[in-house]
PDB file of C-alpha atoms in Angstrom:
ATOM      1  CA  MET A   1      28.007  58.329  72.696  1.00 81.00           C
ATOM      2  CA  ILE A   2      30.545  56.792  70.824  1.00 91.00           C
ATOM      3  CA  ASN A   3      31.014  52.919  71.571  1.00 93.00           C
ATOM      4  CA  THR A   4      28.655  50.647  73.409  1.00 93.00           C
ATOM      5  CA  ILE A   5      28.531  50.093  76.891  1.00 93.00           C
ATOM      6  CA  TYR A   6      28.300  46.893  78.123  1.00 91.00           C
ATOM      7  CA  THR A   7      26.794  45.921  81.145  1.00 92.00           C
ATOM      8  CA  PRO A   8      25.481  42.290  83.364  1.00 93.00           C
ATOM      9  CA  SER A   9      21.510  43.946  83.418  1.00 88.00           C
ATOM     10  CA  SER A  10      21.073  46.229  80.501  1.00 86.00           C
ATOM     11  CA  ASN A  11      23.820  48.020  77.069  1.00 89.00           C
ATOM     12  CA  PHE A  12      23.934  51.548  76.441  1.00 92.00           C
ATOM     13  CA  ASN A  13      23.996  51.166  72.668  1.00 93.00           C
ATOM     14  CA  LEU A  14      25.290  53.127  70.402  1.00 93.00           C
ATOM     15  CA  TYR A  15      22.732  53.071  68.239  1.00 95.00           C
ATOM     16  CA  ASP A  16      18.889  53.344  68.968  1.00 93.00           C
ATOM     17  CA  ARG A  17      17.226  49.081  70.093  1.00 92.00           C
ATOM     18  CA  LYS A  18      15.842  49.425  66.483  1.00 93.00           C
ATOM     19  CA  LEU A  19      18.615  50.124  64.800  1.00 93.00           C
ATOM     20  CA  VAL A  20      20.738  47.875  66.042  1.00 93.00           C
ATOM     21  CA  ASP A  21      18.128  44.316  65.176  1.00 93.00           C
ATOM     22  CA  LEU A  22      18.256  46.451  61.515  1.00 92.00           C
ATOM     23  CA  MET A  23      21.642  45.888  61.036  1.00 93.00           C
ATOM     24  CA  SER A  24      22.942  42.832  63.234  1.00 94.00           C
ATOM     25  CA  LEU A  25      23.453  39.585  60.641  1.00 95.00           C
ATOM     26  CA  LYS A  26      20.452  37.553  62.821  1.00 95.00           C
ATOM     27  CA  ALA A  27      19.356  33.920  61.580  1.00 96.00           C
ATOM     28  CA  ASN A  28      16.812  34.021  58.768  1.00 96.00           C
ATOM     29  CA  SER A  29      17.409  37.692  57.902  1.00 96.00           C
ATOM     30  CA  VAL A  30      18.357  39.615  54.571  1.00 96.00           C
ATOM     31  CA  ARG A  31      21.190  41.922  55.067  1.00 96.00           C
ATOM     32  CA  PRO A  32      23.241  44.682  52.940  1.00 95.00           C
ATOM     33  CA  VAL A  33      27.099  43.657  53.904  1.00 96.00           C
ATOM     34  CA  LEU A  34      30.612  44.591  53.141  1.00 96.00           C
ATOM     35  CA  SER A  35      32.668  41.358  52.427  1.00 96.00           C
ATOM     36  CA  ILE A  36      36.058  40.790  52.001  1.00 96.00           C
ATOM     37  CA  LYS A  37      36.810  38.044  49.630  1.00 97.00           C
ATOM     38  CA  PHE A  38      40.628  36.644  50.039  1.00 97.00           C
ATOM     39  CA  GLU A  39      42.324  34.304  47.191  1.00 97.00           C
ATOM     40  CA  LEU A  40      44.868  32.208  48.905  1.00 96.00           C
ATOM     41  CA  LYS A  41      47.251  29.389  47.864  1.00 96.00           C
ATOM     42  CA  GLY A  42      47.430  26.791  50.667  1.00 94.00           C
ATOM     43  CA  LEU A  43      47.025  28.899  53.839  1.00 94.00           C
ATOM     44  CA  ASP A  44      48.897  32.534  51.733  1.00 94.00           C
ATOM     45  CA  ILE A  45      46.669  35.322  50.799  1.00 96.00           C
ATOM     46  CA  VAL A  46      47.020  35.592  47.172  1.00 96.00           C
ATOM     47  CA  SER A  47      44.887  38.503  45.983  1.00 96.00           C
ATOM     48  CA  CYS A  48      42.074  40.284  48.025  1.00 96.00           C
ATOM     49  CA  LYS A  49      38.448  41.430  47.085  1.00 97.00           C
ATOM     50  CA  ILE A  50      36.186  43.953  48.622  1.00 97.00           C
ATOM     51  CA  GLU A  51      32.953  44.324  47.760  1.00 96.00           C
ATOM     52  CA  LYS A  52      29.315  45.502  48.113  1.00 96.00           C
ATOM     53  CA  ASN A  53      26.816  42.112  48.633  1.00 97.00           C
ATOM     54  CA  ILE A  54      23.525  41.066  49.970  1.00 97.00           C
ATOM     55  CA  ILE A  55      23.199  38.380  51.943  1.00 97.00           C
ATOM     56  CA  LYS A  56      20.636  36.111  53.279  1.00 97.00           C
ATOM     57  CA  VAL A  57      22.186  35.232  57.462  1.00 95.00           C
ATOM     58  CA  SER A  58      21.459  30.784  57.370  1.00 95.00           C
ATOM     59  CA  LYS A  59      22.232  30.148  61.187  1.00 94.00           C
ATOM     60  CA  ASN A  60      23.883  32.343  64.432  1.00 96.00           C
ATOM     61  CA  PHE A  61      26.161  30.118  66.616  1.00 95.00           C
ATOM     62  CA  THR A  62      27.879  30.747  69.759  1.00 95.00           C
ATOM     63  CA  TYR A  63      30.921  30.373  70.621  1.00 96.00           C
ATOM     64  CA  GLU A  64      30.774  27.029  71.986  1.00 95.00           C
ATOM     65  CA  LYS A  65      28.562  25.665  69.304  1.00 96.00           C
ATOM     66  CA  PHE A  66      31.080  27.283  66.470  1.00 97.00           C
ATOM     67  CA  GLU A  67      33.567  25.296  68.562  1.00 97.00           C
ATOM     68  CA  SER A  68      31.938  21.771  68.535  1.00 96.00           C
ATOM     69  CA  LEU A  69      31.581  22.275  64.732  1.00 97.00           C
ATOM     70  CA  ILE A  70      35.259  23.279  64.166  1.00 97.00           C
ATOM     71  CA  GLU A  71      36.585  19.344  63.637  1.00 93.00           C
ATOM     72  CA  LYS A  72      33.257  18.299  62.634  1.00 96.00           C
ATOM     73  CA  SER A  73      33.152  20.832  59.270  1.00 95.00           C
ATOM     74  CA  THR A  74      36.707  20.763  56.518  1.00 96.00           C
ATOM     75  CA  ASP A  75      35.846  24.251  55.914  1.00 95.00           C
ATOM     76  CA  TYR A  76      35.974  25.393  59.923  1.00 96.00           C
ATOM     77  CA  ALA A  77      39.003  22.972  60.125  1.00 97.00           C
ATOM     78  CA  PHE A  78      40.602  24.722  57.112  1.00 97.00           C
ATOM     79  CA  LEU A  79      39.710  27.728  58.784  1.00 96.00           C
ATOM     80  CA  ASN A  80      41.337  27.289  62.128  1.00 97.00           C
ATOM     81  CA  ASN A  81      44.422  26.238  60.709  1.00 97.00           C
ATOM     82  CA  PHE A  82      44.614  29.497  58.365  1.00 97.00           C
ATOM     83  CA  THR A  83      43.705  31.480  61.195  1.00 97.00           C
ATOM     84  CA  GLU A  84      46.439  29.964  63.254  1.00 97.00           C
ATOM     85  CA  ASN A  85      48.802  30.498  60.577  1.00 97.00           C
ATOM     86  CA  LEU A  86      47.799  33.867  60.130  1.00 97.00           C
ATOM     87  CA  LYS A  87      48.411  34.870  64.292  1.00 96.00           C
ATOM     88  CA  ILE A  88      51.459  32.959  64.155  1.00 96.00           C
ATOM     89  CA  GLU A  89      52.948  35.081  61.557  1.00 96.00           C
ATOM     90  CA  ARG A  90      51.339  38.810  62.842  1.00 96.00           C
ATOM     91  CA  LEU A  91      53.200  37.350  66.480  1.00 96.00           C
ATOM     92  CA  LYS A  92      56.434  37.812  64.943  1.00 95.00           C
ATOM     93  CA  GLU A  93      56.007  41.316  64.340  1.00 93.00           C
ATOM     94  CA  ALA A  94      54.358  42.245  67.501  1.00 96.00           C
ATOM     95  CA  ASP A  95      55.044  43.994  70.837  1.00 95.00           C
ATOM     96  CA  PHE A  96      52.611  41.611  72.839  1.00 92.00           C
ATOM     97  CA  LYS A  97      52.527  37.876  72.321  1.00 88.00           C
ATOM     98  CA  PHE A  98      50.780  37.221  75.667  1.00 86.00           C
ATOM     99  CA  PHE A  99      47.164  39.051  76.572  1.00 85.00           C
ATOM    100  CA  ASN A 100      44.930  37.724  79.687  1.00 89.00           C
ATOM    101  CA  GLN A 101      41.839  35.992  79.479  1.00 87.00           C
ATOM    102  CA  GLU A 102      38.850  38.374  79.828  1.00 90.00           C
ATOM    103  CA  ILE A 103      36.387  38.418  82.563  1.00 92.00           C
ATOM    104  CA  ASN A 104      32.989  38.165  81.976  1.00 92.00           C
ATOM    105  CA  ILE A 105      30.207  38.931  85.135  1.00 95.00           C
ATOM    106  CA  LYS A 106      26.408  38.333  84.149  1.00 94.00           C
ATOM    107  CA  PHE A 107      23.147  37.591  85.911  1.00 95.00           C
ATOM    108  CA  ASN A 108      22.224  33.778  86.006  1.00 93.00           C
ATOM    109  CA  LYS A 109      18.666  32.265  86.027  1.00 92.00           C
ATOM    110  CA  GLU A 110      18.464  32.992  89.603  1.00 93.00           C
ATOM    111  CA  LYS A 111      19.191  36.656  89.191  1.00 93.00           C
ATOM    112  CA  MET A 112      22.348  36.116  90.966  1.00 96.00           C
ATOM    113  CA  LEU A 113      26.010  37.506  89.467  1.00 96.00           C
ATOM    114  CA  VAL A 114      28.253  35.459  89.031  1.00 96.00           C
ATOM    115  CA  VAL A 115      32.288  35.848  87.641  1.00 95.00           C
ATOM    116  CA  ASN A 116      33.586  33.794  84.711  1.00 92.00           C
ATOM    117  CA  GLN A 117      36.945  33.605  83.039  1.00 90.00           C
ATOM    118  CA  VAL A 118      35.838  33.399  79.692  1.00 91.00           C
ATOM    119  CA  LYS A 119      37.135  30.076  77.893  1.00 89.00           C
ATOM    120  CA  ASP A 120      40.417  30.429  75.709  1.00 89.00           C
ATOM    121  CA  LEU A 121      38.505  29.101  72.634  1.00 95.00           C
ATOM    122  CA  LYS A 122      39.595  28.119  68.886  1.00 96.00           C
ATOM    123  CA  SER A 123      36.841  29.816  67.781  1.00 97.00           C
ATOM    124  CA  ARG A 124      37.696  32.282  69.498  1.00 96.00           C
ATOM    125  CA  ARG A 125      40.826  32.705  67.876  1.00 96.00           C
ATOM    126  CA  ILE A 126      39.091  32.323  64.603  1.00 97.00           C
ATOM    127  CA  ILE A 127      36.698  35.096  64.797  1.00 96.00           C
ATOM    128  CA  SER A 128      39.949  37.337  66.371  1.00 96.00           C
ATOM    129  CA  GLU A 129      42.290  36.606  63.652  1.00 97.00           C
ATOM    130  CA  LEU A 130      39.512  37.078  60.924  1.00 97.00           C
ATOM    131  CA  MET A 131      38.490  40.661  62.339  1.00 97.00           C
ATOM    132  CA  ILE A 132      42.683  41.884  62.391  1.00 97.00           C
ATOM    133  CA  ILE A 133      43.103  40.416  58.814  1.00 97.00           C
ATOM    134  CA  ALA A 134      39.618  42.439  57.590  1.00 97.00           C
ATOM    135  CA  ASN A 135      40.680  45.646  59.815  1.00 98.00           C
ATOM    136  CA  LEU A 136      44.754  45.164  57.648  1.00 98.00           C
ATOM    137  CA  TYR A 137      42.939  44.720  54.418  1.00 98.00           C
ATOM    138  CA  CYS A 138      40.292  47.169  54.500  1.00 98.00           C
ATOM    139  CA  SER A 139      43.476  50.032  55.702  1.00 98.00           C
ATOM    140  CA  ARG A 140      45.153  49.223  52.886  1.00 98.00           C
ATOM    141  CA  TYR A 141      42.150  49.724  50.398  1.00 98.00           C
ATOM    142  CA  PHE A 142      41.989  52.990  51.776  1.00 98.00           C
ATOM    143  CA  ILE A 143      46.042  53.379  51.496  1.00 98.00           C
ATOM    144  CA  ALA A 144      45.811  52.231  47.711  1.00 97.00           C
ATOM    145  CA  ASN A 145      42.809  54.132  46.904  1.00 97.00           C
ATOM    146  CA  GLY A 146      43.823  57.452  48.617  1.00 97.00           C
ATOM    147  CA  LEU A 147      40.747  57.007  50.595  1.00 97.00           C
ATOM    148  CA  PRO A 148      40.554  59.062  54.213  1.00 98.00           C
ATOM    149  CA  GLY A 149      39.852  57.026  57.127  1.00 98.00           C
ATOM    150  CA  ILE A 150      40.011  56.716  60.620  1.00 98.00           C
ATOM    151  CA  PHE A 151      43.739  54.478  61.291  1.00 98.00           C
ATOM    152  CA  ARG A 152      44.718  53.090  65.106  1.00 98.00           C
ATOM    153  CA  SER A 153      48.147  52.767  65.279  1.00 98.00           C
ATOM    154  CA  GLN A 154      50.955  51.974  68.284  1.00 97.00           C
ATOM    155  CA  LYS A 155      55.062  53.139  68.338  1.00 97.00           C
ATOM    156  CA  LYS A 156      57.442  50.088  68.990  1.00 96.00           C
ATOM    157  CA  SER A 157      57.776  50.005  72.466  1.00 96.00           C
ATOM    158  CA  ASN A 158      61.130  49.881  72.946  1.00 95.00           C
ATOM    159  CA  ASN A 159      61.043  49.756  76.468  1.00 95.00           C
ATOM    160  CA  LEU A 160      58.586  47.640  77.128  1.00 94.00           C
ATOM    161  CA  GLU A 161      58.728  45.367  80.310  1.00 94.00           C
ATOM    162  CA  THR A 162      56.375  42.036  80.538  1.00 93.00           C
ATOM    163  CA  SER A 163      55.973  39.974  83.357  1.00 93.00           C
ATOM    164  CA  ILE A 164      54.280  36.562  83.457  1.00 93.00           C
ATOM    165  CA  ILE A 165      52.501  35.530  86.517  1.00 94.00           C
ATOM    166  CA  ASP A 166      52.491  32.270  86.789  1.00 91.00           C
ATOM    167  CA  GLU A 167      49.000  31.819  88.141  1.00 88.00           C
ATOM    168  CA  ASP A 168      45.493  29.802  87.183  1.00 83.00           C
ATOM    169  CA  PRO A 169      45.737  30.622  84.055  1.00 85.00           C
ATOM    170  CA  PRO A 170      48.482  32.470  84.052  1.00 90.00           C
ATOM    171  CA  PHE A 171      48.473  36.781  82.993  1.00 93.00           C
ATOM    172  CA  CYS A 172      50.937  38.994  82.186  1.00 94.00           C
ATOM    173  CA  PHE A 173      51.534  42.613  83.075  1.00 95.00           C
ATOM    174  CA  HIS A 174      53.048  45.150  80.270  1.00 95.00           C
ATOM    175  CA  ARG A 175      54.801  48.076  81.733  1.00 95.00           C
ATOM    176  CA  LYS A 176      55.947  51.356  79.707  1.00 95.00           C
ATOM    177  CA  VAL A 177      53.953  50.691  76.615  1.00 96.00           C
ATOM    178  CA  SER A 178      53.659  53.113  73.873  1.00 97.00           C
ATOM    179  CA  PRO A 179      50.352  54.734  73.392  1.00 95.00           C
ATOM    180  CA  VAL A 180      47.999  53.580  70.298  1.00 96.00           C
ATOM    181  CA  ASP A 181      47.175  56.378  68.607  1.00 96.00           C
ATOM    182  CA  VAL A 182      44.291  57.394  66.426  1.00 96.00           C
ATOM    183  CA  SER A 183      44.451  59.663  63.566  1.00 97.00           C
ATOM    184  CA  THR A 184      44.232  60.681  59.944  1.00 97.00           C
ATOM    185  CA  ARG A 185      48.104  58.851  59.830  1.00 96.00           C
ATOM    186  CA  PRO A 186      48.255  55.377  58.157  1.00 97.00           C
ATOM    187  CA  GLU A 187      50.912  53.829  60.467  1.00 97.00           C
ATOM    188  CA  PRO A 188      52.347  50.957  61.665  1.00 97.00           C
ATOM    189  CA  HIS A 189      50.996  49.288  65.141  1.00 98.00           C
ATOM    190  CA  ASN A 190      53.543  47.517  66.792  1.00 97.00           C
ATOM    191  CA  GLY A 191      51.130  46.379  69.053  1.00 96.00           C
ATOM    192  CA  LEU A 192      49.812  44.071  67.062  1.00 97.00           C
ATOM    193  CA  GLY A 193      52.542  43.664  64.412  1.00 97.00           C
ATOM    194  CA  ILE A 194      51.064  45.026  61.275  1.00 97.00           C
ATOM    195  CA  GLU A 195      51.815  47.841  58.443  1.00 97.00           C
ATOM    196  CA  SER A 196      48.750  49.674  59.130  1.00 97.00           C
ATOM    197  CA  TYR A 197      45.316  49.111  60.750  1.00 98.00           C
ATOM    198  CA  MET A 198      41.887  50.423  61.330  1.00 98.00           C
ATOM    199  CA  GLN A 199      39.096  49.617  63.122  1.00 97.00           C
ATOM    200  CA  ILE A 200      36.027  48.865  60.589  1.00 97.00           C
ATOM    201  CA  THR A 201      34.648  45.293  62.110  1.00 96.00           C
ATOM    202  CA  SER A 202      31.999  46.804  64.593  1.00 95.00           C
ATOM    203  CA  PRO A 203      29.878  49.562  63.161  1.00 95.00           C
ATOM    204  CA  ILE A 204      27.571  48.572  65.498  1.00 95.00           C
ATOM    205  CA  ARG A 205      29.074  49.167  68.640  1.00 94.00           C
ATOM    206  CA  ARG A 206      31.671  51.596  67.551  1.00 95.00           C
ATOM    207  CA  PHE A 207      30.734  54.866  66.182  1.00 96.00           C
ATOM    208  CA  PHE A 208      34.289  55.214  64.057  1.00 97.00           C
ATOM    209  CA  ASP A 209      34.380  52.256  62.473  1.00 97.00           C
ATOM    210  CA  SER A 210      30.736  53.468  61.027  1.00 97.00           C
ATOM    211  CA  ILE A 211      33.000  56.232  59.827  1.00 97.00           C
ATOM    212  CA  ASN A 212      35.221  53.978  57.815  1.00 98.00           C
ATOM    213  CA  MET A 213      32.455  51.521  56.553  1.00 97.00           C
ATOM    214  CA  TRP A 214      30.292  54.650  55.615  1.00 97.00           C
ATOM    215  CA  GLN A 215      33.506  56.077  53.621  1.00 98.00           C
ATOM    216  CA  ILE A 216      34.600  52.235  51.811  1.00 98.00           C
ATOM    217  CA  SER A 217      30.565  51.429  51.011  1.00 97.00           C
ATOM    218  CA  TYR A 218      30.093  55.074  49.439  1.00 98.00           C
ATOM    219  CA  PHE A 219      33.247  54.825  47.467  1.00 98.00           C
ATOM    220  CA  ILE A 220      33.138  51.243  46.014  1.00 97.00           C
ATOM    221  CA  THR A 221      29.304  52.376  44.698  1.00 96.00           C
ATOM    222  CA  GLU A 222      30.371  55.920  43.570  1.00 97.00           C
ATOM    223  CA  GLY A 223      34.177  55.841  43.226  1.00 96.00           C
ATOM    224  CA  LYS A 224      34.788  58.567  44.925  1.00 97.00           C
ATOM    225  CA  ALA A 225      34.943  59.814  49.209  1.00 97.00           C
ATOM    226  CA  LEU A 226      32.083  59.964  51.027  1.00 98.00           C
ATOM    227  CA  TYR A 227      34.342  62.020  53.484  1.00 98.00           C
ATOM    228  CA  ASP A 228      37.190  64.219  52.770  1.00 97.00           C
ATOM    229  CA  GLU A 229      40.463  64.096  55.110  1.00 96.00           C
ATOM    230  CA  LYS A 230      39.662  67.693  56.535  1.00 97.00           C
ATOM    231  CA  GLU A 231      35.761  66.088  57.152  1.00 97.00           C
ATOM    232  CA  ILE A 232      37.397  63.190  59.068  1.00 97.00           C
ATOM    233  CA  GLN A 233      39.873  65.508  60.813  1.00 97.00           C
ATOM    234  CA  LYS A 234      36.802  67.306  62.576  1.00 96.00           C
ATOM    235  CA  MET A 235      35.173  64.521  63.633  1.00 95.00           C
ATOM    236  CA  LEU A 236      38.045  63.320  65.155  1.00 95.00           C
ATOM    237  CA  THR A 237      39.005  66.625  66.796  1.00 94.00           C
ATOM    238  CA  THR A 238      35.206  66.680  68.166  1.00 93.00           C
ATOM    239  CA  MET A 239      35.036  62.905  69.276  1.00 94.00           C
ATOM    240  CA  LEU A 240      38.273  61.620  70.471  1.00 93.00           C
ATOM    241  CA  PRO A 241      38.279  63.378  74.156  1.00 91.00           C
ATOM    242  CA  GLN A 242      34.796  61.721  74.278  1.00 91.00           C
ATOM    243  CA  VAL A 243      36.348  58.364  73.388  1.00 90.00           C
ATOM    244  CA  ALA A 244      38.621  58.509  77.026  1.00 89.00           C
ATOM    245  CA  THR A 245      35.238  59.698  78.518  1.00 92.00           C
ATOM    246  CA  VAL A 246      34.071  56.585  77.524  1.00 92.00           C
ATOM    247  CA  ARG A 247      36.683  54.139  78.604  1.00 91.00           C
ATOM    248  CA  GLU A 248      36.687  55.632  81.808  1.00 93.00           C
ATOM    249  CA  LYS A 249      33.202  54.911  81.597  1.00 93.00           C
ATOM    250  CA  SER A 250      33.396  51.564  80.984  1.00 93.00           C
ATOM    251  CA  LYS A 251      35.984  50.771  83.908  1.00 93.00           C
ATOM    252  CA  LYS A 252      33.693  52.372  85.940  1.00 94.00           C
ATOM    253  CA  VAL A 253      30.343  50.255  85.016  1.00 95.00           C
ATOM    254  CA  PHE A 254      32.680  47.210  85.354  1.00 95.00           C
ATOM    255  CA  LYS A 255      34.209  47.736  88.644  1.00 96.00           C
ATOM    256  CA  LEU A 256      30.445  48.890  89.810  1.00 96.00           C
ATOM    257  CA  TRP A 257      29.311  45.290  88.892  1.00 96.00           C
ATOM    258  CA  ILE A 258      32.373  43.741  90.413  1.00 96.00           C
ATOM    259  CA  LEU A 259      32.120  45.377  93.786  1.00 97.00           C
ATOM    260  CA  ARG A 260      28.504  44.386  93.915  1.00 97.00           C
ATOM    261  CA  TYR A 261      29.321  40.670  92.900  1.00 97.00           C
ATOM    262  CA  LEU A 262      32.094  41.203  95.964  1.00 97.00           C
ATOM    263  CA  GLU A 263      28.952  42.524  98.174  1.00 96.00           C
ATOM    264  CA  GLN A 264      26.751  39.957  97.087  1.00 97.00           C
ATOM    265  CA  ILE A 265      29.210  37.005  98.102  1.00 96.00           C
ATOM    266  CA  ARG A 266      29.631  39.115 101.172  1.00 96.00           C
ATOM    267  CA  ALA A 267      33.432  39.265 100.781  1.00 96.00           C
ATOM    268  CA  GLN A 268      35.583  41.074 103.472  1.00 95.00           C
ATOM    269  CA  ASN A 269      39.094  39.586 101.438  1.00 96.00           C
ATOM    270  CA  ILE A 270      40.431  39.780  98.122  1.00 97.00           C
ATOM    271  CA  SER A 271      44.796  39.218  97.215  1.00 96.00           C
ATOM    272  CA  GLY A 272      45.688  40.156  93.748  1.00 96.00           C
ATOM    273  CA  TYR A 273      49.320  40.895  92.425  1.00 97.00           C
ATOM    274  CA  ILE A 274      51.159  44.181  92.675  1.00 97.00           C
ATOM    275  CA  TYR A 275      51.991  46.255  89.628  1.00 97.00           C
ATOM    276  CA  ALA A 276      53.286  49.028  90.581  1.00 96.00           C
ATOM    277  CA  SER A 277      55.195  51.034  94.103  1.00 96.00           C
ATOM    278  CA  LEU A 278      54.387  54.617  93.711  1.00 95.00           C
ATOM    279  CA  LYS A 279      55.811  56.857  96.628  1.00 94.00           C
ATOM    280  CA  ASP A 280      52.889  56.444  99.073  1.00 95.00           C
ATOM    281  CA  LYS A 281      50.614  54.266  97.562  1.00 96.00           C
ATOM    282  CA  TYR A 282      50.419  50.719  95.786  1.00 97.00           C
ATOM    283  CA  ILE A 283      48.929  49.598  92.432  1.00 97.00           C
ATOM    284  CA  ILE A 284      47.719  46.466  92.994  1.00 97.00           C
ATOM    285  CA  PHE A 285      45.695  44.010  90.061  1.00 96.00           C
ATOM    286  CA  PHE A 286      43.004  41.782  91.053  1.00 96.00           C
ATOM    287  CA  ASN A 287      43.529  39.517  88.716  1.00 94.00           C
ATOM    288  CA  GLU A 288      40.698  36.883  89.798  1.00 93.00           C
ATOM    289  CA  LEU A 289      37.865  40.086  89.280  1.00 95.00           C
ATOM    290  CA  ASN A 290      40.304  41.695  86.359  1.00 93.00           C
ATOM    291  CA  PHE A 291      40.342  45.463  87.601  1.00 94.00           C
ATOM    292  CA  PHE A 292      42.683  47.411  89.435  1.00 94.00           C
ATOM    293  CA  GLU A 293      42.757  49.461  92.645  1.00 95.00           C
ATOM    294  CA  SER A 294      45.130  51.468  94.883  1.00 95.00           C
ATOM    295  CA  ILE A 295      46.408  51.094  98.563  1.00 96.00           C
ATOM    296  CA  ALA A 296      47.867  53.824 100.737  1.00 95.00           C
ATOM    297  CA  LYS A 297      51.675  52.312 102.167  1.00 96.00           C
ATOM    298  CA  GLU A 298      50.397  53.164 105.584  1.00 95.00           C
ATOM    299  CA  LYS A 299      47.541  50.678 105.350  1.00 94.00           C
ATOM    300  CA  CYS A 300      50.517  47.703 104.598  1.00 95.00           C
ATOM    301  CA  ARG A 301      51.957  46.086 107.685  1.00 95.00           C
ATOM    302  CA  ASN A 302      54.250  44.719 104.955  1.00 95.00           C
ATOM    303  CA  LEU A 303      56.888  45.622 101.771  1.00 96.00           C
ATOM    304  CA  TYR A 304      56.382  45.369  98.876  1.00 97.00           C
ATOM    305  CA  GLU A 305      57.598  44.933  95.045  1.00 96.00           C
ATOM    306  CA  LYS A 306      56.408  44.720  91.663  1.00 95.00           C
ATOM    307  CA  ASP A 307      54.990  41.328  90.880  1.00 96.00           C
ATOM    308  CA  ASP A 308      54.473  40.703  94.646  1.00 97.00           C
ATOM    309  CA  PHE A 309      51.387  38.803  95.562  1.00 97.00           C
ATOM    310  CA  ILE A 310      49.309  40.736  98.540  1.00 97.00           C
ATOM    311  CA  GLU A 311      46.309  39.537 100.311  1.00 97.00           C
ATOM    312  CA  LEU A 312      43.884  41.812 101.721  1.00 97.00           C
ATOM    313  CA  SER A 313      41.072  42.652 104.098  1.00 96.00           C
ATOM    314  CA  PHE A 314      38.516  45.730 103.975  1.00 96.00           C
ATOM    315  CA  ASP A 315      35.448  46.081 105.847  1.00 96.00           C
ATOM    316  CA  PHE A 316      32.767  46.669 102.894  1.00 95.00           C
ATOM    317  CA  VAL A 317      32.160  47.488 100.072  1.00 96.00           C
ATOM    318  CA  ASP A 318      30.978  51.938  98.847  1.00 95.00           C
ATOM    319  CA  ILE A 319      28.987  50.972  95.777  1.00 95.00           C
ATOM    320  CA  GLN A 320      28.981  54.867  95.400  1.00 94.00           C
ATOM    321  CA  ASN A 321      32.551  56.156  95.898  1.00 95.00           C
ATOM    322  CA  LEU A 322      33.522  52.509  93.738  1.00 95.00           C
ATOM    323  CA  GLU A 323      35.701  51.763  96.685  1.00 94.00           C
ATOM    324  CA  LEU A 324      36.719  49.298  99.038  1.00 95.00           C
ATOM    325  CA  VAL A 325      36.344  50.680 102.767  1.00 95.00           C
ATOM    326  CA  ASN A 326      39.381  50.384 104.617  1.00 94.00           C
ATOM    327  CA  LEU A 327      41.580  48.104 102.791  1.00 95.00           C
ATOM    328  CA  ARG A 328      44.811  46.443 104.292  1.00 95.00           C
ATOM    329  CA  ASP A 329      47.347  44.164 104.312  1.00 94.00           C
TER     330      ASP A 329
END
């Protein structure tokens, strides 16, 4: 396992469950942490310090609970303004200005699958932007100290095509996107709009984050690297193919549960939008369920262009082969 894979029934964890519990920032628990402390002047960052600390977590919040407290606390209200400004400034240089809302699927109290759009909350933006700024400043720390690490970069998508579909909620297609590169080289991440980037904020669910965190933690304590560049490069050579495999597994797991949901509600109709028109088939994005499917053009009575709306029917769901059988317009 390289990354944790999430499902409505149970997770395929990167680490053993007992270890996950020991690392998680649980309420009333004492935990060793990596702290990133910013000195601010207004909304501008003046300086940054990264250090190891021991903390006691006082309370855990859900996104919804945190959302309800933002306007009641001057500290949380400031975090809201600070991260909103971070996002505005970052997006000035970013290739991607618009992102689709996430879809989650889970069991309700009656053990029935339900599909929901993840709410576009201020609390989610606060956490997201704080994670991005933490990852950015950790990458700067690695560069400044000549510390080998695992960086993520993305070249500018010079031929980027973006279509915004006026649905409820609206969503977009990004086409001709430059691929994300994972390597030991710190380079700009044009998708996010920052000059260097690494992932370090999710060591419980991403193994590369763990490696970066072990590296910086050891350096803070010992004043030298835990891994040299050759060792990290060897890890990458071994594990990068597995990253692609895990990504594909995650997509299949998500599609499996979406198809089980369609089976549960006995659906025989589904609608979406044309993402791409290939020689003999269309690639369709089902925006309400957040998955892609292809349909042979010979199964369609009508001709479609990119971004066209399409309504389809099917005979039944084939769970074993992860497909909608006899899909047609």
